[in-house]
């Protein structure tokens, strides 16, 4: 899962403790709270980084508009300043690092002392399509599903998860192929799926490869009833690049503006108003900031150890990703979402919400 | 596997291999030309193709210019850019006996262009949607992509134009002469910088044509160019370095190797097999597979 980790890892480092430690109360009295955010702003991961930065900047703007965060030592609320940084040095300098969008199986073995994390586990994400299929009417359940997983450590990791759950839920992949990264030509995969009468497809690949695959599926006349993608189908560019051909395609996500949690809808609308596309990630980043800010306010200090202790084992209710209960290791679990593209909107249908979207089976290309 | 195999399926695999390989081929033709005179592998060729695709994207979104019509803008613009790039970036280095400097410039140019594209258009993948996007048609029961078919036509036309230029024009003959033996060509009064600049200009113009084909057929991002250049390099080696027609055929052969190995073995093995063939050809037939079939264009 290296790529996913690198691509999605998002966090906020609380730097102000260092400033206070060095400069004392005078610094705190007229100071500010400085939060570092290691974000990829250049290179292939910059697309993720831009959403992270946007969400963090909005969270900082919102908290500053509310007057900042009350710090006991300063005797007043202090404004927050965000520094978009490029390195993770929290453990070395004993600065608290609030994280999200990192798989727990990569984070937990590190036994970090200065970080806390909320995200879903990779196995729980891999189980989602099978839970969805089980809830479908019998006639709609896939008979010949296929799996294309990117030929990378991420793809292999997720592929193993999908295979394990397929077995558990009683499905057999008619085609199970590694997916060549950036190859641009997936006609061989598509012809193989056509020849095997594949009716549902799970894909784990980059946005560019996912767009290419769907285009070529249409060109070569491969219609499936269910197409669920991870990593590559959730970006706004996916729907932008495919237009109405993206309808029915299902994407993963970390969050949804359809969540019934306070501020979710407004956050999504704010993002869409600015970028003219939906996002299924920004809520996680925004909630990351929410937890950190609330923790600072809860302890009334920017001392990293105190803030860490407030998060680890703590409960944070009503964030934009819902209630977060951190365990003694500093881990809180959320659920991976499934969203169906419809007219360039991401419609949340898993986990189900009251009155929410009902998943639609894909129509053959010729009938759209 | 055999139970699902049919003649129609094999034909479809073949057609798709040819159509995709033509994309490699047109990139390889550009590489071949530049290598011919400069004696460097112009590793930035793939990124220049991607840049051309972004220009097509920009023309389409800003002026509503049809991507195929934009060829009349993109190809001349790329031609001029190629000549200018040689003049300002490579001219001094080209005069040096050590070609590593030129190669390093090409590497630097590739990363520079990548990052400029990323800054200007963001790193997110882009694509163009037209009425003919993702449309296929049937021939004897086989589905064929419209845009990929047009890409094949562009590749064939571009290669034919280059071959005609090299064989029928005085300047083209000078480029060929310089490609054969630069010292002898200089003794005959051929200006090495002029032929280098022409090779660059044509190489860039071909990148422009490939960019149009790329933009209409696939999504693209700033970082795709490098892997594309590597594939073009394989095509070049298969066809014979310096052999323009061979470069196109090398690209088509590479497309077929990838297509058939993806289907019959696994998509995961396609790249490994392609690179293995690349090494085998260099080991046992370093002049390329088509060296005897076609005279150097």
XYZ file of C-alpha atoms in Angstrom:
665
model
C 0.000 0.000 0.000
C 2.989 2.255 -0.288
C 1.511 4.352 -3.046
C -1.744 4.848 -1.231
C 0.103 5.824 1.870
C 2.281 8.287 0.068
C -0.547 9.558 -1.994
C -3.081 9.992 0.686
C -1.124 10.444 3.859
C -2.277 13.649 5.352
C -1.495 15.168 8.662
C -1.008 18.255 10.703
C 1.988 18.810 12.911
C 1.578 20.957 15.966
C 4.644 23.155 15.901
C 3.631 25.762 18.383
C 4.889 23.717 21.318
C 8.406 24.258 20.060
C 7.866 27.998 19.789
C 6.433 28.203 23.285
C 9.198 26.073 24.708
C 11.804 28.335 23.257
C 10.267 31.694 23.732
C 8.094 31.220 26.801
C 4.874 32.910 27.780
C 5.698 36.173 26.036
C 5.621 34.322 22.747
C 2.303 32.786 23.655
C 0.847 36.090 24.807
C 1.091 37.784 21.474
C 1.754 34.706 19.421
C -0.066 32.372 17.214
C -0.509 28.655 16.883
C 1.544 27.324 14.024
C 0.377 24.126 12.403
C 2.588 22.343 9.898
C 1.015 20.311 7.108
C 3.229 18.023 5.021
C 1.457 18.163 1.690
C 2.583 17.091 -1.781
C 2.197 20.183 -3.936
C 4.342 19.095 -6.836
C 4.878 15.795 -8.580
C 2.394 13.040 -9.315
C 0.761 13.295 -5.885
C 0.039 16.986 -6.102
C -3.612 16.429 -6.995
C -4.211 14.871 -3.581
C -2.101 17.526 -1.935
C -4.191 20.315 -3.372
C -7.364 18.944 -1.793
C -5.560 18.515 1.511
C -4.274 22.055 1.478
C -7.667 23.449 0.541
C -9.392 21.643 3.414
C -6.725 22.646 5.927
C -6.800 26.257 4.825
C -10.571 26.307 5.125
C -10.423 24.761 8.599
C -7.878 27.356 9.688
C -9.967 30.160 8.172
C -13.059 28.889 9.976
C -11.344 28.613 13.354
C -9.738 32.025 12.975
C -13.071 33.568 12.046
C -14.354 32.102 15.306
C -11.586 33.978 17.109
C -8.960 31.243 17.210
C -8.267 28.671 19.922
C -8.235 29.535 23.623
C -4.824 28.990 25.205
C -4.680 29.214 28.992
C -1.047 30.382 29.080
C -1.870 33.251 26.769
C -5.119 33.987 28.550
C -6.891 34.493 25.250
C -7.723 32.935 21.949
C -4.813 32.711 19.546
C -5.085 32.629 15.795
C -3.879 29.613 13.880
C -1.332 29.853 11.103
C -0.893 27.029 8.657
C 2.525 26.243 7.268
C 2.456 23.838 4.372
C 5.603 21.849 4.985
C 7.228 19.006 3.166
C 8.623 16.617 5.718
C 7.460 14.392 8.509
C 9.728 14.907 11.463
C 7.186 14.736 14.253
C 8.719 11.788 16.094
C 12.231 13.213 15.986
C 11.216 16.565 17.441
C 8.424 15.193 19.635
C 5.761 17.261 17.953
C 2.238 15.947 17.889
C 1.200 14.816 14.429
C -2.524 14.410 13.775
C -3.020 12.104 10.837
C -5.632 10.742 8.502
C -5.790 8.837 5.185
C -3.052 6.427 6.194
C -3.832 2.746 6.542
C -3.578 1.561 10.138
C -1.605 -1.530 9.135
C 1.220 0.761 8.072
C 0.914 3.164 10.945
C 0.394 0.807 13.888
C 3.630 -1.210 13.632
C 5.634 2.013 13.803
C 4.487 2.540 17.396
C 4.631 6.270 16.930
C 4.544 8.121 20.219
C 3.621 11.486 18.826
C 0.819 10.848 16.420
C -2.804 9.831 16.298
C -4.693 8.576 13.277
C -8.234 8.162 12.040
C -8.932 6.215 8.878
C -10.423 2.928 7.738
C -8.558 -0.351 7.494
C -7.608 -1.762 4.098
C -9.545 -5.006 4.698
C -12.693 -3.093 5.622
C -12.409 -1.161 2.348
C -11.889 -4.347 0.353
C -15.022 -5.876 1.857
C -17.302 -3.020 0.781
C -18.229 -4.293 -2.727
C -19.167 -7.693 -1.397
C -21.394 -6.173 1.267
C -23.035 -4.131 -1.474
C -23.490 -7.160 -3.735
C -25.042 -9.130 -0.927
C -27.629 -6.411 -0.450
C -28.560 -6.380 -4.146
C -31.620 -8.242 -5.439
C -30.635 -11.746 -6.529
C -31.002 -10.896 -10.233
C -28.571 -7.996 -9.969
C -25.816 -9.867 -8.160
C -22.734 -10.454 -10.307
C -22.302 -13.892 -11.810
C -18.938 -13.345 -13.481
C -17.083 -10.576 -11.678
C -13.583 -9.546 -12.701
C -10.747 -7.886 -10.859
C -8.144 -5.580 -12.351
C -5.693 -4.419 -9.741
C -2.821 -2.089 -10.444
C 0.533 -3.792 -10.786
C 1.971 -2.015 -7.746
C 2.307 -2.852 -4.057
C -1.003 -1.022 -3.487
C -2.747 -3.020 -6.156
C -1.351 -6.297 -4.943
C -2.364 -5.481 -1.378
C -5.904 -4.554 -2.296
C -6.084 -7.422 -4.767
C -5.359 -9.885 -1.985
C -8.110 -8.323 0.077
C -10.638 -8.546 -2.753
C -9.740 -12.177 -3.430
C -10.073 -13.107 0.227
C -13.493 -11.491 0.557
C -14.668 -12.880 -2.777
C -13.975 -16.343 -1.420
C -15.679 -15.537 1.864
C -18.793 -14.201 0.127
C -18.905 -17.007 -2.455
C -17.749 -15.201 -5.579
C -15.120 -16.283 -8.107
C -13.363 -13.819 -10.354
C -13.761 -14.874 -13.981
C -10.821 -12.629 -14.846
C -8.234 -11.593 -12.294
C -5.440 -9.600 -13.883
C -2.731 -7.235 -12.806
C -3.269 -3.869 -14.409
C -0.221 -2.327 -16.079
C 0.310 1.203 -14.777
C 0.202 3.902 -17.441
C 0.065 1.369 -20.265
C -2.735 3.265 -22.042
C -3.825 0.189 -23.958
C -6.137 -2.097 -22.039
C -7.731 -3.719 -25.050
C -6.270 -7.130 -24.151
C -7.822 -6.945 -20.674
C -11.105 -5.839 -22.160
C -11.181 -8.532 -24.828
C -10.433 -11.133 -22.173
C -13.321 -9.867 -20.064
C -15.631 -9.856 -23.066
C -14.647 -13.401 -23.900
C -15.410 -14.438 -20.314
C -18.792 -12.668 -20.200
C -17.785 -10.539 -17.270
C -20.738 -8.684 -15.731
C -19.107 -6.808 -12.847
C -15.708 -5.241 -12.483
C -13.604 -4.135 -9.538
C -10.663 -1.934 -10.447
C -7.829 -0.508 -8.418
C -5.779 1.954 -10.452
C -4.787 5.551 -11.012
C -7.242 8.194 -12.249
C -5.612 8.312 -15.660
C -5.668 4.534 -16.088
C -9.244 4.302 -14.820
C -10.404 6.925 -17.311
C -8.573 5.132 -20.109
C -10.091 1.799 -19.165
C -13.675 3.071 -19.112
C -13.195 4.839 -22.443
C -11.798 1.712 -24.026
C -14.551 -0.416 -22.522
C -17.022 1.766 -24.366
C -15.002 1.775 -27.586
C -14.703 -1.985 -27.565
C -18.269 -2.566 -26.410
C -17.715 -4.137 -22.996
C -20.740 -3.424 -20.804
C -20.900 -4.537 -17.190
C -23.680 -4.092 -14.667
C -21.416 -2.959 -11.876
C -18.097 -1.094 -12.034
C -16.473 -0.166 -8.741
C -13.144 1.598 -8.645
C -10.618 2.495 -5.984
C -8.006 5.216 -6.078
C -8.748 6.335 -9.629
C -12.486 6.845 -9.910
C -13.118 9.333 -7.129
C -11.407 12.407 -8.522
C -13.469 15.118 -10.149
C -11.291 14.692 -13.225
C -12.716 11.213 -13.681
C -16.208 12.542 -14.330
C -14.872 15.554 -16.186
C -12.873 13.356 -18.553
C -15.667 10.889 -19.182
C -18.721 13.106 -19.091
C -21.919 11.081 -18.996
C -19.875 7.909 -19.529
C -18.892 8.196 -15.863
C -22.526 7.710 -14.813
C -23.101 4.486 -12.884
C -19.402 4.084 -12.052
C -18.808 3.620 -8.341
C -15.921 5.151 -6.482
C -14.389 4.765 -3.079
C -14.054 7.696 -0.746
C -13.122 8.830 2.723
C -16.107 11.024 3.282
C -19.248 12.368 1.659
C -21.117 15.620 1.747
C -24.217 13.449 1.969
C -23.180 12.410 5.473
C -25.733 13.592 8.018
C -23.020 15.176 10.167
C -22.825 18.839 11.105
C -21.082 20.883 8.464
C -20.682 18.067 5.901
C -23.138 19.469 3.404
C -21.796 23.014 3.734
C -18.209 21.822 3.364
C -19.024 19.953 0.166
C -20.952 22.902 -1.238
C -18.091 25.241 -0.426
C -15.639 23.007 -2.282
C -17.924 22.539 -5.264
C -18.579 26.279 -5.495
C -14.870 26.913 -5.768
C -13.745 24.004 -7.940
C -16.949 23.057 -9.773
C -16.535 19.411 -8.886
C -17.365 17.241 -5.888
C -14.880 15.763 -3.463
C -14.989 12.621 -1.363
C -11.767 13.376 0.485
C -11.833 16.888 1.882
C -14.004 15.937 4.840
C -11.272 13.692 6.203
C -8.742 16.498 6.010
C -11.123 19.022 7.489
C -11.972 16.645 10.326
C -8.263 16.163 10.916
C -7.995 19.861 11.623
C -11.201 19.810 13.681
C -9.807 17.135 16.000
C -6.499 18.918 16.425
C -8.094 22.297 17.120
C -10.567 20.831 19.582
C -7.793 18.935 21.344
C -5.785 22.125 21.755
C -8.819 23.929 23.063
C -9.686 21.030 25.353
C -6.313 21.190 27.131
C -5.888 24.946 26.730
C -2.284 24.647 25.741
C -0.190 23.983 22.703
C 2.073 21.595 24.562
C 2.457 18.620 22.253
C 2.339 16.002 25.009
C -0.840 17.474 26.467
C -2.526 17.675 23.075
C -1.502 14.129 22.250
C -2.925 12.894 25.555
C -6.159 14.695 24.787
C -6.505 12.870 21.482
C -5.266 9.403 22.448
C -8.157 7.648 24.151
C -10.346 10.685 23.579
C -13.713 11.031 21.924
C -14.493 13.763 19.410
C -18.116 14.014 18.581
C -19.823 15.534 15.605
C -16.905 16.154 13.296
C -17.625 16.229 9.574
C -16.757 12.513 9.454
C -18.963 11.763 12.443
C -17.990 10.799 15.982
C -14.403 9.720 16.442
C -13.373 7.482 19.330
C -9.589 7.127 19.582
C -8.234 4.038 21.291
C -5.255 3.915 23.616
C -2.895 3.661 20.663
C -4.364 6.824 19.140
C -6.352 5.101 16.396
C -9.946 5.864 15.455
C -11.709 3.964 12.705
C -14.073 5.351 10.110
C -15.807 3.579 7.246
C -14.781 3.626 3.607
C -17.573 5.014 1.463
C -19.007 3.954 -1.871
C -20.397 6.659 -4.141
C -22.008 6.385 -7.526
C -21.280 8.977 -10.193
C -24.440 10.515 -11.508
C -24.453 13.620 -13.662
C -21.005 14.513 -12.357
C -22.161 14.234 -8.743
C -20.935 11.673 -6.235
C -23.997 9.988 -4.728
C -23.291 8.284 -1.420
C -24.943 4.892 -1.045
C -22.554 3.101 1.295
C -22.694 3.356 4.233
C -26.394 3.937 3.653
C -27.996 7.080 5.019
C -31.703 7.732 5.534
C -33.333 8.743 2.269
C -30.020 8.351 0.488
C -29.130 7.251 -3.022
C -29.972 3.751 -4.210
C -27.287 2.186 -6.352
C -28.231 1.742 -10.010
C -27.033 -1.094 -12.204
C -25.112 0.104 -15.267
C -26.982 0.107 -18.529
C -25.231 -1.315 -21.592
C -23.386 1.380 -23.554
C -25.762 1.039 -26.480
C -28.830 1.728 -24.331
C -27.671 4.935 -22.704
C -7.829 -19.834 -22.467
C -8.243 -21.882 -25.640
C -11.935 -22.404 -25.054
C -12.591 -18.685 -25.449
C -10.202 -18.204 -28.342
C -11.579 -17.503 -31.791
C -10.255 -16.098 -35.042
C -12.269 -12.939 -34.471
C -10.692 -12.486 -31.055
C -7.178 -12.907 -32.439
C -7.976 -10.399 -35.176
C -9.220 -7.933 -32.558
C -6.061 -8.377 -30.508
C -4.009 -7.832 -33.662
C -5.906 -4.717 -34.706
C -5.665 -3.170 -31.258
C -1.950 -3.916 -31.151
C -1.395 -2.215 -34.499
C -3.496 0.805 -33.568
C -1.746 1.346 -30.281
C 1.705 0.544 -31.645
C 1.336 3.287 -34.241
C 1.415 5.779 -31.372
C 4.771 4.417 -30.246
C 5.871 4.435 -33.861
C 5.282 8.112 -34.536
C 7.155 9.009 -31.347
C 9.983 6.706 -32.413
C 10.204 8.367 -35.821
C 10.909 11.677 -34.079
C 13.523 10.024 -31.891
C 15.076 8.437 -34.934
C 15.451 11.716 -36.774
C 17.039 13.512 -33.844
C 19.327 10.593 -33.128
C 20.338 10.510 -36.755
C 21.984 13.909 -36.687
C 22.604 14.596 -33.003
C 23.562 11.081 -31.908
C 21.556 11.377 -28.705
C 18.418 9.685 -27.496
C 16.132 12.687 -27.082
C 14.520 11.455 -23.895
C 12.242 14.503 -23.697
C 10.353 13.427 -26.850
C 7.530 11.829 -24.839
C 7.128 14.920 -22.694
C 7.027 17.137 -25.795
C 4.207 14.915 -27.074
C 2.379 15.415 -23.798
C 2.979 19.168 -24.022
C 1.460 19.153 -27.510
C -1.535 17.254 -26.109
C -1.995 20.012 -23.513
C -1.842 22.667 -26.239
C -4.545 20.745 -28.131
C -6.551 20.602 -24.904
C -6.112 24.336 -24.409
C -7.110 25.186 -27.976
C -10.163 22.974 -27.641
C -11.307 24.449 -24.348
C -10.430 28.056 -25.107
C -11.380 28.414 -28.766
C -13.470 25.311 -29.302
C -11.014 24.188 -31.970
C -11.571 20.579 -32.980
C -8.537 18.531 -31.879
C -7.866 17.222 -35.380
C -8.148 20.692 -36.896
C -5.721 21.909 -34.265
C -3.071 19.885 -36.063
C -2.660 22.804 -38.467
C -1.738 24.993 -35.502
C 0.103 22.521 -33.310
C 2.413 20.965 -35.915
C 3.844 24.273 -37.246
C 4.075 25.621 -33.704
C 5.929 22.504 -32.615
C 8.174 22.767 -35.681
C 9.150 26.321 -34.753
C 9.581 25.349 -31.098
C 11.875 22.509 -32.106
C 14.110 24.766 -34.160
C 14.164 27.343 -31.367
C 14.897 24.710 -28.749
C 17.891 23.552 -30.741
C 19.099 27.091 -31.267
C 19.012 28.065 -27.617
C 19.488 24.809 -25.735
C 21.476 22.374 -27.815
C 23.557 24.339 -30.298
C 26.634 24.668 -28.118
C 26.421 21.188 -26.684
C 25.909 19.675 -30.135
C 29.322 20.914 -31.193
C 30.977 18.978 -28.378
C 32.401 15.544 -29.010
C 30.975 14.328 -25.690
C 27.266 13.760 -26.261
C 26.494 13.380 -22.571
C 25.947 17.124 -22.249
C 23.231 17.050 -24.904
C 21.673 14.058 -23.197
C 21.680 15.848 -19.858
C 20.079 18.885 -21.451
C 17.349 16.626 -22.820
C 16.777 15.156 -19.347
C 16.649 18.621 -17.820
C 14.252 19.784 -20.519
C 11.984 16.825 -19.831
C 11.690 17.617 -16.128
C 11.346 21.329 -16.785
C 8.483 20.803 -19.222
C 6.810 18.302 -16.882
C 6.809 20.766 -14.036
C 5.736 23.714 -16.175
C 2.779 21.669 -17.437
C 1.970 20.642 -13.875
C 2.052 24.271 -12.766
C 0.032 25.663 -15.656
C -2.589 22.930 -16.052
C -2.327 21.221 -12.625
C -1.099 17.634 -12.259
C -4.606 16.207 -12.630
C -5.235 14.074 -15.692
C -6.903 15.890 -18.564
C -8.833 14.639 -21.516
C -10.925 15.934 -24.351
C -14.509 14.911 -24.929
C -15.804 15.240 -28.470
C -18.629 13.600 -30.362
C -16.201 10.929 -31.536
C -14.603 10.246 -28.148
C -14.818 6.607 -27.027
C -16.779 5.707 -30.130
C -16.157 2.373 -31.801
C -17.325 0.796 -35.032
C -17.638 -2.781 -36.170
C -15.790 -4.424 -39.021
C -16.644 -8.088 -39.577
C -17.764 -8.358 -35.976
C -14.630 -6.738 -34.521
C -14.956 -3.501 -32.551
C -12.480 -0.821 -33.548
C -11.908 2.554 -31.922
C -12.517 5.594 -34.121
C -9.866 7.806 -32.530
C -7.250 5.083 -32.509
C -7.918 4.425 -36.175
C -7.439 8.112 -36.938
C -4.234 8.009 -34.868
C -2.979 5.246 -37.124
C -3.739 7.387 -40.162
C -1.901 10.325 -38.586
C 1.094 8.110 -37.825
C 1.220 6.739 -41.355
C 0.762 10.153 -42.935
C 3.400 11.772 -40.708
C 5.907 9.021 -41.413
C 5.219 9.185 -45.145
C 5.690 12.954 -45.098
C 9.025 12.605 -43.302
C 10.211 9.906 -45.683
C 9.245 12.006 -48.701
C 10.972 15.030 -47.197
C 14.153 13.087 -46.559
C 14.215 11.447 -49.959
C 12.837 14.123 -52.259
C 14.125 17.441 -50.943
C 17.622 18.864 -50.941
C 17.394 19.765 -47.258
C 16.127 16.287 -46.509
C 19.034 14.769 -48.373
C 21.370 16.967 -46.331
C 19.804 15.636 -43.148
C 20.288 12.098 -44.415
C 23.860 12.812 -45.372
C 24.574 14.264 -41.936
C 22.909 11.261 -40.381
C 25.174 8.907 -42.358
C 28.413 10.763 -41.751
C 28.488 14.220 -40.241
C 32.185 14.801 -41.013
C 31.764 13.968 -44.670
C 28.614 16.042 -44.862
C 30.423 19.035 -43.403
C 33.192 18.615 -45.989
C 30.473 18.836 -48.636
C 29.427 22.181 -47.205
C 26.450 21.062 -45.124
C 25.951 23.199 -42.041
C 25.672 20.780 -39.085
C 23.670 23.227 -36.989
C 21.167 23.676 -39.789
C 20.555 19.964 -40.206
C 20.406 19.489 -36.447
C 17.868 22.295 -36.188
C 15.799 20.778 -38.996
C 15.913 17.355 -37.359
C 14.771 18.897 -34.093
C 12.056 20.886 -35.806
C 10.689 17.838 -37.605
C 11.025 15.728 -34.467
C 8.971 18.292 -32.560
C 6.430 18.553 -35.376
C 6.000 14.788 -35.192
C 5.563 15.154 -31.443
C 2.848 17.690 -32.249
C 1.077 15.167 -34.469
C 1.455 12.479 -31.803
C 0.135 14.956 -29.244
C -3.038 15.409 -31.277
C -3.444 11.637 -31.462
C -2.796 11.308 -27.730
C -5.191 14.084 -26.751
C -8.052 12.665 -28.778
C -7.586 9.100 -27.651
C -6.326 8.962 -24.067
C -6.330 10.976 -20.886
C -2.935 12.487 -20.207
C -1.045 13.981 -17.318
C 2.285 15.802 -17.080
C 4.198 12.699 -16.061
C 3.178 10.308 -18.811
C 5.841 11.482 -21.229
C 8.796 9.661 -19.739
C 7.273 6.185 -19.904
C 6.055 6.980 -23.400
C 9.587 7.966 -24.425
C 10.912 4.686 -23.049
C 8.434 2.757 -25.182
C 9.397 4.851 -28.194
C 12.995 3.953 -27.452
C 12.129 0.246 -27.586
C 10.320 0.841 -30.868
C 13.388 2.620 -32.179
C 15.649 -0.269 -31.234
C 13.270 -2.807 -32.768
C 13.073 -0.870 -36.004
C 16.685 0.097 -36.215
C 18.152 3.309 -34.861
C 18.182 5.928 -37.572
C 15.673 4.059 -39.712
C 12.518 6.185 -40.011
C 10.208 3.583 -41.531
C 11.715 0.957 -39.264
C 10.885 3.143 -36.261
C 7.201 3.171 -37.211
C 7.217 -0.574 -37.818
C 9.108 -1.067 -34.559
C 6.343 0.809 -32.766
C 3.663 -1.321 -34.375
C 5.610 -4.472 -33.525
C 5.900 -3.308 -29.911
C 2.150 -2.674 -29.823
C 1.545 -6.203 -31.084
C 3.954 -7.725 -28.561
C 2.211 -5.900 -25.723
C -1.253 -6.712 -26.976
C -0.675 -10.437 -27.489
C 1.399 -10.917 -24.337
C -1.242 -9.055 -22.301
C -3.939 -11.352 -23.598
C -2.165 -14.690 -23.693
C 0.146 -14.311 -20.703
C -0.808 -11.412 -18.467
C -0.950 -7.643 -18.616
C 1.490 -7.691 -15.716
C 4.062 -9.358 -17.953
C 3.580 -7.134 -20.988
C 6.193 -4.554 -20.015
C 8.693 -7.175 -18.920
C 8.292 -9.009 -22.202
C 8.618 -5.793 -24.202
C 11.863 -4.878 -22.445
C 13.149 -8.443 -22.802
C 12.537 -8.296 -26.556
C 14.280 -4.913 -26.581
C 17.376 -6.445 -24.988
C 17.304 -9.513 -27.186
C 17.113 -7.410 -30.332
C 19.994 -5.235 -29.165
C 22.008 -8.365 -28.335
C 21.425 -10.318 -31.519
C 20.421 -7.736 -34.083
C 21.621 -4.345 -32.888
C 20.971 -2.785 -36.296
C 17.235 -3.455 -35.786
C 14.787 -5.964 -37.185
C 13.978 -3.992 -40.317
C 17.468 -2.915 -41.292
C 17.621 -5.124 -44.370
C 14.038 -4.629 -45.392
C 14.195 -0.887 -45.696
C 16.936 1.433 -46.709
C 17.673 4.175 -44.252
C 15.234 6.925 -45.018
